[in-house]
Coordinates of C-alpha atoms and ligand atoms in Angstrom, one line a residue:
X1 CA 56.6 169.4 171.1
X2 CA 55.1 169.3 167.6
X3 CA 53.8 166.0 166.3
X4 CA 53.1 165.6 162.6
X5 CA 52.2 162.3 161.1
X6 CA 53.3 161.0 158.6
X7 CA 56.6 162.6 159.4
X8 CA 57.2 165.7 157.3
X9 CA 60.4 166.3 155.3
X10 CA 61.3 169.5 157.1
X11 CA 59.9 171.0 160.3
X12 CA 61.1 174.1 162.1
X13 CA 59.7 174.9 165.5
X14 CA 59.6 178.0 167.6
X15 CA 59.7 178.7 171.4
X16 CA 56.8 181.2 171.0
X17 CA 53.5 179.5 171.1
X18 CA 51.1 181.2 168.7
X19 CA 47.7 181.8 170.2
X20 CA 44.7 182.1 168.0
X21 CA 40.9 182.0 168.5
X22 CA 39.4 182.5 165.1
X23 CA 40.5 181.8 161.6
X24 CA 39.9 183.1 158.1
X25 CA 40.7 180.7 155.2
X26 CA 41.4 182.4 151.9
X27 CA 43.4 182.4 148.7
X28 CA 43.8 179.9 145.9
X29 CA 41.9 176.9 147.3
X30 CA 39.0 175.0 145.8
X31 CA 35.6 175.3 147.4
X32 CA 35.8 171.7 148.3
X33 CA 39.1 171.9 150.1
X34 CA 38.2 175.2 151.8
X35 CA 35.0 173.6 153.0
X36 CA 36.9 170.6 154.4
X37 CA 39.2 172.8 156.4
X38 CA 36.5 175.1 157.6
X39 CA 34.3 172.3 158.7
X40 CA 37.2 170.8 160.6
X41 CA 37.9 174.1 162.3
X42 CA 34.2 174.5 163.2
X43 CA 33.5 171.0 164.2
X44 CA 36.7 169.5 165.6
X45 CA 38.5 172.4 167.3
X46 CA 37.7 175.1 169.8
X47 CA 38.5 177.7 167.1
X48 CA 35.9 179.6 165.1
X49 CA 35.7 181.1 161.6
X50 CA 35.8 184.9 161.3
X51 CA 36.8 187.1 158.3
X52 CA 38.9 189.2 160.7
X53 CA 40.6 186.2 162.2
X54 CA 44.0 184.7 161.9
X55 CA 44.6 184.3 158.1
X56 CA 45.4 181.0 156.5
X57 CA 46.3 182.1 153.0
X58 CA 46.8 179.6 150.1
X59 CA 49.0 180.4 147.1
X60 CA 49.4 178.2 144.1
X61 CA 52.9 178.9 142.9
X62 CA 54.6 178.3 139.5
X63 CA 57.6 176.3 140.6
X64 CA 59.0 173.0 139.4
X65 CA 57.9 170.8 142.2
X66 CA 56.2 167.5 143.0
X67 CA 52.4 167.9 142.8
X68 CA 52.1 166.8 146.4
X69 CA 54.7 169.3 147.6
X70 CA 53.6 172.0 150.0
X71 CA 55.2 174.7 152.2
X72 CA 53.7 176.2 155.3
X73 CA 55.0 179.3 156.8
X74 CA 53.5 180.1 160.2
X75 CA 53.7 183.6 161.5
X76 CA 52.1 185.3 164.5
X77 CA 49.2 186.7 162.6
X78 CA 49.0 184.6 159.5
X79 CA 49.9 181.4 157.9
X80 CA 51.0 181.1 154.2
X81 CA 50.6 177.8 152.4
X82 CA 52.2 177.3 149.1
X83 CA 51.7 174.4 146.6
X84 CA 52.0 174.0 142.9
X85 CA 48.5 172.6 142.4
X86 CA 45.4 171.5 144.3
X87 CA 46.9 168.2 145.2
X88 CA 49.6 169.8 147.2
X89 CA 47.0 172.2 148.8
X90 CA 44.9 169.1 149.8
X91 CA 47.9 167.4 151.4
X92 CA 48.9 170.6 153.2
X93 CA 45.4 170.8 154.7
X94 CA 45.9 167.4 156.4
X95 CA 49.0 168.8 158.0
X96 CA 47.2 172.1 159.0
X97 CA 44.5 170.1 160.7
X98 CA 47.1 168.5 162.8
X99 CA 48.9 171.8 163.6
X100 CA 45.6 173.4 164.6
X101 CA 44.9 170.5 167.0
X102 CA 48.0 171.0 169.1
X103 CA 49.8 173.8 170.8
X104 CA 51.1 175.9 167.9
X105 CA 54.9 175.9 168.1
X106 CA 55.4 175.4 164.4
X107 CA 57.3 177.8 162.3
X108 CA 57.9 176.2 158.9
X109 CA 56.8 172.9 157.4
X110 CA 58.1 171.8 154.0
X111 CA 57.0 168.4 152.8
X112 CA 56.7 166.1 149.8
X113 CA 56.3 162.3 149.7
X114 CA 59.2 159.9 149.5
X115 CA 57.0 157.5 147.5
X116 CA 54.6 158.4 144.7
X117 CA 52.3 155.3 145.2
X118 CA 50.8 154.8 148.7
X119 CA 47.9 152.6 148.6
X120 CA 45.3 151.1 150.8
X121 CA 43.3 148.0 149.8
X122 CA 39.9 147.0 151.1
X123 CA 38.4 143.6 150.4
X124 CA 34.6 144.0 150.2
X125 CA 34.1 140.5 148.7
X126 CA 34.2 138.7 152.0
X127 CA 32.0 141.2 153.8
X128 CA 30.0 143.9 152.2
X129 CA 30.7 147.4 153.4
X130 CA 28.0 150.0 152.8
X131 CA 29.0 153.1 150.8
X132 CA 29.0 155.3 153.9
X133 CA 31.5 153.0 155.6
X134 CA 33.7 153.0 152.5
X135 CA 33.7 156.7 152.6
X136 CA 34.6 156.7 156.3
X137 CA 37.6 154.5 155.4
X138 CA 38.6 156.9 152.6
X139 CA 38.4 159.8 155.1
X140 CA 40.8 158.0 157.3
X141 CA 43.3 157.2 154.7
X142 CA 43.1 160.7 153.3
X143 CA 44.0 162.1 156.7
X144 CA 47.3 160.3 156.5
X145 CA 48.1 161.1 152.8
X146 CA 47.4 157.9 151.1
X147 CA 46.8 158.5 147.4
X148 CA 45.5 155.2 146.0
X149 CA 42.4 153.2 147.1
X150 CA 42.5 149.6 145.8
X151 CA 39.0 148.3 145.8
X152 CA 38.9 144.5 145.9
X153 CA 35.5 144.0 144.4
X154 CA 35.1 140.3 143.8
X155 CA 35.7 137.2 145.8
X156 CA 34.5 133.6 146.1
X157 CA 32.2 134.8 148.8
X158 CA 30.6 137.7 146.9
X159 CA 30.5 139.7 143.7
X160 CA 30.0 143.4 144.5
X161 CA 30.3 145.1 141.2
X162 CA 27.0 145.7 139.3
X163 CA 27.3 144.6 135.7
X164 CA 24.5 145.6 133.3
X165 CA 25.5 142.9 130.8
X166 CA 25.7 140.1 133.4
X167 CA 23.0 140.9 135.9
X168 CA 23.1 137.5 137.6
X169 CA 26.5 138.5 139.0
X170 CA 24.7 140.6 141.6
X171 CA 21.3 138.9 141.6
X172 CA 22.9 135.6 142.7
X173 CA 26.6 136.3 143.1
X174 CA 26.4 139.0 145.7
X175 CA 24.7 136.7 148.3
X176 CA 26.1 133.9 150.5
X177 CA 23.7 131.9 152.5
X178 CA 25.8 132.0 155.6
X179 CA 29.4 132.6 156.7
X180 CA 32.2 130.7 158.4
X181 CA 31.1 132.1 161.7
X182 CA 27.3 132.2 161.7
X183 CA 24.0 131.2 160.1
X184 CA 23.1 134.7 159.0
X185 CA 23.0 135.6 155.3
X186 CA 25.6 138.0 154.0
X187 CA 24.9 140.1 150.9
X188 CA 25.3 143.4 149.1
X189 CA 26.6 145.1 146.0
X190 CA 27.3 148.5 144.7
X191 CA 25.3 149.9 141.8
X192 CA 27.3 151.5 139.0
X193 CA 26.0 154.9 140.2
X194 CA 27.3 154.2 143.8
X195 CA 30.6 153.2 142.4
X196 CA 30.9 156.4 140.4
X197 CA 30.0 158.3 143.6
X198 CA 32.9 156.5 145.5
X199 CA 35.3 157.3 142.6
X200 CA 34.3 160.9 142.8
X201 CA 34.6 160.9 146.6
X202 CA 38.2 159.7 146.2
X203 CA 39.1 162.0 143.5
X204 CA 38.1 165.0 145.5
X205 CA 40.6 163.9 148.0
X206 CA 43.3 163.2 145.4
X207 CA 43.0 159.5 145.8
X208 CA 43.0 157.4 142.7
X209 CA 41.0 154.2 142.6
X210 CA 42.2 150.8 141.5
X211 CA 39.3 148.4 141.0
X212 CA 40.1 144.7 141.2
X213 CA 38.3 141.9 139.5
X214 CA 40.1 138.9 140.8
X215 CA 40.5 136.3 137.9
X216 CA 40.7 133.4 137.2
X217 CA 40.7 132.2 140.8
X218 CA 38.6 133.4 143.7
X219 CA 35.6 133.5 141.3
X220 CA 33.1 131.1 142.9
X221 CA 30.6 133.9 143.0
X222 CA 30.8 134.3 139.3
X223 CA 30.8 130.6 138.5
X224 CA 27.7 130.2 140.6
X225 CA 25.9 132.6 138.2
X226 CA 27.4 131.4 135.0
X227 CA 28.4 127.7 135.2
X228 CA 29.7 127.8 131.7
X229 CA 32.6 129.8 133.0
X230 CA 33.9 126.8 134.9
X231 CA 35.8 123.9 133.5
X232 CA 33.0 121.3 133.6
X233 CA 29.9 123.6 133.6
X234 CA 29.6 122.8 137.2
X235 CA 26.6 123.9 139.3
X236 CA 28.4 125.7 142.1
X237 CA 27.3 128.0 144.9
X238 CA 28.7 131.3 146.1
X239 CA 31.2 130.2 148.7
X240 CA 30.0 130.4 152.3
X241 CA 33.5 129.7 153.8
X242 CA 36.8 131.3 153.1
X243 CA 39.9 129.4 151.7
X244 CA 41.4 128.7 148.3
X245 CA 38.9 127.0 146.0
X246 CA 39.7 124.5 143.3
X247 CA 37.0 125.7 140.9
X248 CA 38.3 128.6 138.9
X249 CA 37.4 130.1 135.5
X250 CA 38.2 127.8 132.6
X251 CA 41.1 129.2 130.5
X252 CA 40.2 127.0 127.6
X253 CA 36.7 128.3 126.7
X254 CA 36.2 131.4 124.5
X255 CA 33.3 132.4 126.7
X256 CA 35.7 133.1 129.7
X257 CA 37.7 135.5 127.5
X258 CA 34.5 137.3 126.2
X259 CA 33.0 137.5 129.7
X260 CA 36.2 139.0 131.2
X261 CA 36.6 141.5 128.5
X262 CA 32.9 142.6 128.9
X263 CA 33.4 143.0 132.6
X264 CA 36.6 145.0 132.0
X265 CA 34.7 147.2 129.6
X266 CA 32.2 148.1 132.2
X267 CA 34.8 148.5 134.8
X268 CA 36.9 150.9 132.7
X269 CA 33.8 153.0 132.1
X270 CA 33.4 153.6 135.8
X271 CA 36.9 153.6 137.1
X272 CA 38.6 156.3 135.1
X273 CA 42.1 156.2 136.7
X274 CA 44.9 154.5 134.8
X275 CA 45.3 151.2 136.8
X276 CA 43.1 148.1 136.8
X277 CA 43.9 145.1 139.0
X278 CA 43.2 141.7 137.6
X279 CA 44.0 139.6 140.7
X280 CA 45.6 136.3 139.7
X281 CA 46.4 135.0 143.2
X282 CA 45.7 131.5 144.5
X283 CA 44.4 129.8 141.4
X284 CA 45.0 126.1 141.8
X285 CA 45.2 124.2 138.5
X286 CA 43.4 121.0 139.6
X287 CA 40.5 121.6 137.2
X288 CA 42.6 122.9 134.3
X289 CA 44.7 119.7 134.5
X290 CA 41.6 117.6 133.9
X291 CA 39.8 119.9 131.5
X292 CA 39.9 119.1 127.7
X293 CA 39.4 122.8 126.8
X294 CA 42.3 123.9 129.0
X295 CA 44.5 121.2 127.7
X296 CA 43.6 122.0 124.1
X297 CA 44.4 125.7 124.7
X298 CA 47.7 124.7 126.3
X299 CA 48.7 122.6 123.3
X300 CA 47.5 125.2 120.8
X301 CA 49.8 127.7 122.5
X302 CA 52.6 125.3 122.8
X303 CA 53.0 126.0 126.5
X304 CA 54.7 123.7 129.1
X305 CA 52.3 123.8 132.0
X306 CA 49.1 125.2 133.4
X307 CA 51.0 128.0 135.3
X308 CA 52.1 129.2 132.0
X309 CA 48.5 129.1 130.7
X310 CA 47.6 131.4 133.6
X311 CA 50.3 133.8 132.5
X312 CA 48.9 133.7 128.9
X313 CA 45.4 134.5 130.4
X314 CA 46.8 137.4 132.4
X315 CA 48.9 138.8 129.4
X316 CA 45.8 138.5 127.2
X317 CA 43.7 140.6 129.7
X318 CA 46.6 143.1 130.1
X319 CA 46.9 143.5 126.4
X320 CA 43.2 144.2 126.2
X321 CA 43.4 146.7 128.9
X322 CA 46.4 148.3 127.2
X323 CA 44.3 148.8 124.1
X324 CA 41.8 150.7 126.3
X325 CA 44.6 152.9 127.6
X326 CA 44.9 151.2 131.0
X327 CA 47.7 149.7 132.9
X328 CA 47.4 146.3 134.6
X329 CA 48.4 145.3 138.1
X330 CA 48.3 141.7 139.2
X331 CA 49.3 139.7 142.2
X332 CA 52.8 138.3 141.8
X333 CA 53.2 134.5 141.3
X334 CA 56.6 133.0 141.0
X335 CA 57.9 132.7 137.4
X336 CA 61.2 132.2 135.7
X337 CA 62.4 134.9 133.2
X338 CA 63.6 132.1 130.9
X339 CA 60.2 130.4 130.6
X340 CA 58.3 130.2 127.4
X341 CA 56.0 132.9 128.7
X342 CA 56.5 135.5 131.3
X343 CA 54.3 138.4 132.5
X344 CA 54.2 141.2 130.0
X345 CA 56.9 143.8 131.0
X346 CA 54.2 146.5 131.3
X347 CA 52.3 144.6 134.0
X348 CA 52.9 145.9 137.5
X349 CA 53.4 142.9 139.9
X350 CA 52.2 143.1 143.4
X351 CA 54.2 141.2 146.0
X352 CA 52.1 139.7 148.8
X353 CA 54.5 137.2 150.4
X354 CA 56.8 137.6 153.3
X355 CA 60.2 139.1 153.8
X356 CA 61.9 135.8 153.1
X357 CA 61.1 135.8 149.4
X358 CA 64.5 136.1 147.8
X359 CA 63.1 135.3 144.3
X360 CA 61.0 138.4 144.5
X361 CA 64.2 140.4 145.2
X362 CA 65.4 139.2 141.7
X363 CA 62.1 140.4 140.2
X364 CA 62.6 143.9 141.7
X365 CA 66.2 144.0 140.7
X366 CA 65.3 143.0 137.1
X367 CA 63.7 146.4 136.7
X368 CA 60.1 145.3 136.6
X369 CA 57.6 147.6 138.2
X370 CA 56.5 146.1 141.5
X371 CA 54.2 147.1 144.4
X372 CA 55.0 145.7 147.8
X373 CA 52.3 144.7 150.2
X374 CA 54.7 142.6 152.3
X375 CA 52.5 140.5 154.4
X376 CA 54.9 140.6 157.3
X377 CA 53.9 144.1 158.1
X378 CA 51.3 145.5 155.7
X379 CA 48.6 142.8 156.0
X380 CA 46.5 144.5 158.6
X381 CA 43.7 142.0 158.5
X382 CA 46.0 139.8 160.6
X383 CA 45.7 140.1 164.4
X384 CA 48.2 142.1 166.4
X385 CA 49.6 138.8 167.6
X386 CA 50.9 138.3 164.1
X387 CA 51.5 141.8 162.9
X388 CA 52.4 144.1 165.7
X389 CA 52.7 147.8 165.4
X390 CA 56.5 147.3 165.5
X391 CA 56.2 144.9 162.5
X392 CA 54.1 147.4 160.5
X393 CA 56.7 150.1 161.1
X394 CA 59.8 148.1 160.8
X395 CA 59.1 145.6 158.0
X396 CA 61.0 146.4 154.9
X397 CA 59.1 146.7 151.6
X398 CA 61.4 143.9 150.3
X399 CA 64.1 142.5 152.4
X400 CA 67.4 142.2 150.6
X401 CA 66.9 145.1 148.2
X402 CA 69.6 147.7 148.6
X403 CA 68.1 150.2 146.2
X404 CA 64.4 150.5 147.1
X405 CA 64.0 153.2 144.5
X406 CA 63.1 150.4 142.1
X407 CA 59.9 149.7 144.0
X408 CA 57.0 151.2 142.2
X409 CA 54.7 151.4 145.1
X410 CA 53.6 150.4 148.6
X411 CA 50.2 149.0 149.7
X412 CA 48.6 147.9 152.9
X413 CA 45.8 145.4 152.6
X414 CA 42.7 145.0 154.7
X415 CA 41.3 141.6 153.8
X416 CA 38.0 140.9 155.5
X417 CA 37.7 137.2 156.2
X418 CA 37.7 138.3 159.9
X419 CA 36.8 141.9 159.5
X420 CA 33.1 142.0 159.2
X421 CA 32.4 145.6 159.7
X422 CA 33.7 149.1 160.1
X423 CA 34.2 148.7 163.9
X424 CA 36.6 145.8 163.4
X425 CA 38.2 147.6 160.5
X426 CA 39.0 150.6 162.7
X427 CA 40.4 148.3 165.4
X428 CA 42.7 146.6 162.8
X429 CA 43.7 149.9 161.1
X430 CA 44.7 152.0 164.1
X431 CA 47.4 152.4 165.1
X432 CA 49.0 150.3 162.3
X433 CA 47.9 152.6 159.5
X434 CA 49.6 155.4 161.3
X435 CA 52.9 153.5 161.2
X436 CA 52.4 152.4 157.6
X437 CA 51.4 155.9 156.4
X438 CA 54.7 157.2 157.8
X439 CA 56.8 154.5 156.1
X440 CA 54.9 155.0 152.8
X441 CA 54.9 158.8 152.8
X442 CA 58.3 159.6 154.3
X443 CA 60.0 156.6 152.8
X444 CA 61.9 153.7 154.3
X445 CA 65.1 155.6 154.6
X446 CA 63.5 158.2 156.8
X447 CA 62.2 155.7 159.4
X448 CA 62.5 156.7 163.0
X449 CA 60.5 154.3 165.2
X450 CA 61.3 155.9 168.5
X451 CA 60.3 159.3 167.1
X452 CA 57.1 157.7 165.8
X453 CA 56.2 156.2 169.1
X454 CA 56.4 159.5 170.9
X455 CA 53.7 160.8 168.6
X456 CA 51.2 158.1 169.5
X457 CA 49.5 159.6 172.6
X458 CA 48.8 162.8 170.6
X459 CA 47.4 160.9 167.7
X460 CA 45.3 158.8 170.0
X461 CA 43.6 162.1 171.0
X462 CA 43.5 163.3 167.4
X463 CA 41.8 160.2 166.2
X464 CA 39.1 160.5 168.8
X465 CA 37.9 163.5 166.7
X466 CA 37.2 161.1 163.9
X467 CA 35.4 158.5 166.0
X468 CA 38.4 156.2 166.4
X469 CA 39.5 154.8 169.7
X470 CA 42.9 153.2 169.4
X471 CA 43.5 150.0 171.3
X472 CA 46.0 149.9 174.3
X473 CA 49.7 149.3 173.8
X474 CA 49.4 145.8 175.3
X475 CA 47.1 145.0 172.4
X476 CA 48.9 146.5 169.5
X477 CA 52.4 145.4 170.7
X478 CA 51.4 142.3 172.7
X479 CA 53.8 140.5 175.1
X480 CA 54.7 136.9 174.2
X481 CA 51.8 135.4 176.3
X482 CA 49.2 137.7 174.7
X483 CA 50.8 137.1 171.3
X484 CA 50.4 133.3 171.8
X485 CA 46.7 133.6 172.8
X486 CA 46.0 136.1 170.0
X487 CA 47.4 133.5 167.5
X488 CA 45.6 130.6 169.1
X489 CA 42.3 132.5 168.9
X490 CA 42.9 133.4 165.3
X491 CA 44.0 129.8 164.4
X492 CA 40.6 128.5 165.5
X493 CA 39.8 129.3 161.8
X494 CA 41.2 125.9 161.0
X495 CA 38.1 124.5 162.6
X496 CA 35.9 126.3 160.2
X497 CA 37.9 125.7 157.0
X498 CA 36.2 123.5 154.4
X499 CA 39.3 121.7 153.4
X500 CA 37.8 118.2 153.9
X501 CA 34.8 119.1 151.8
X502 CA 37.0 120.4 149.0
X503 CA 39.2 117.3 149.1
X504 CA 36.3 114.9 148.8
X505 CA 34.6 117.0 146.1
X506 CA 37.9 117.1 144.2
X507 CA 38.3 113.3 144.5
X508 CA 34.7 112.6 143.3
X509 CA 35.0 115.0 140.3
X510 CA 38.3 113.5 139.3
X511 CA 36.9 110.0 139.3
X512 CA 33.8 111.1 137.3
X513 CA 35.9 112.9 134.6
X514 CA 38.3 110.0 134.4
X515 CA 35.4 107.5 134.0
X516 CA 33.9 109.6 131.3
X517 CA 37.2 109.8 129.4
X518 CA 37.6 106.0 129.9
X519 CA 34.1 105.4 128.5
X520 CA 34.8 107.6 125.5
X521 CA 38.0 105.7 124.8
X522 CA 36.1 102.4 125.1
X523 CA 33.6 103.5 122.4
Ligands
ACM1 C1 46.5 137.3 148.6 O1 46.8 137.6 149.8 N1 45.9 136.2 148.4 C2 46.9 138.2 147.5
ZN2 ZN1 39.0 124.4 131.6

């Protein structure tokens, strides 16, 4: 049996097992890609390298094909690999690694992706991941042919992106005094040179990078450094605990717009690919409702409510990015196409709800570009009790959409409230990333879950070469009792949520502001 993952478009096998002992890699292949394949052969197989060995010959052909297309022809004494550019060569190498790791019964592989946008998101705002671990994660996703890395760089709990213009963001904003789960400090940030190195690391693997600066919500780490960004110039702290915060950037002050544009300038210098993510999720309007500046802005713009003010803010940033030659992605929030203001048509909306979201179906059908990170299957931060391997494979990008061609892209998200290090990240990723990579690469119409499951034992072995030990089936597809306890264990989070503190703080602030307004009126 031959097991390739993600499933390839066309596979022909043969009864004659090809036996080889040493290999020679040659032809039209970059030094980097050649080195990757040769190192794999040397370090992770029983084969050796020898100029007189079995030839793997790369040819870049002049054909009208997808850049990721490749064709592998396996003969007894040589293998020919065709692609139209280096990108296809690189994807082919990932398949060749798999072929060389099993009994060689392959005769022909022809492959290309069913989806052009296959993304993996890592949140480094909650927990900081050192550069070497980021690279390890990039190695993993490149093995399974992901082509975008969404780098969620800022959160209430930590600002990880070095800004030369606003140095306090990392001096203060990259540190939290403790976490939900312990008394230990949590801190870290990436220098601009480290970030450039990560971008370069991705590009060599034909992975584009989408940096995210999440605004206007989830910005406590920035507000703690620059109180003037908040509605009432509040003295705030980098959040220690997770959860949605009421303090967000003020949309009524000029400084907020200047600050965000400055940050976007620095971001665009480092992240040279076409997409920038501006977040926009979970931004409660409690402060904006009370704030004179936000209300003045709302009135000046003639908008109906604060949700519309957030859309104005997002469109403003998207317009700015457009002037810099970038395209904007933002988290989808419900809106009505008949409202006074709607997201700019050029903005790509990222869906993060569950499969029951019928309104989102309308958005997809309206022709807007959307990325799905359907949290019923692709949120791999959640425990296996919530998102089983079955769910990751079988969840639809958007339920209720007949023509999934209108989806612009797919993304799986690794949030890190509960994923504090690479060890836990690997546990959460595998085997779910295997399932997801197959859905993303081969496309939803090509799904074959039974076929996928038969490949798991072999990929359990394959992943051991890369320092990954997959959990047992009882863990990734738990029975109802284990599911119940997995959920119960996870839900203990309620005990460490700061909801009560936020409610009291909100009440006190509201009273203070209302008193101030009353006193002003009295005068
Ligand atoms: C999100 O899950 N808050 C995008
Ligand atoms: Zn405000």
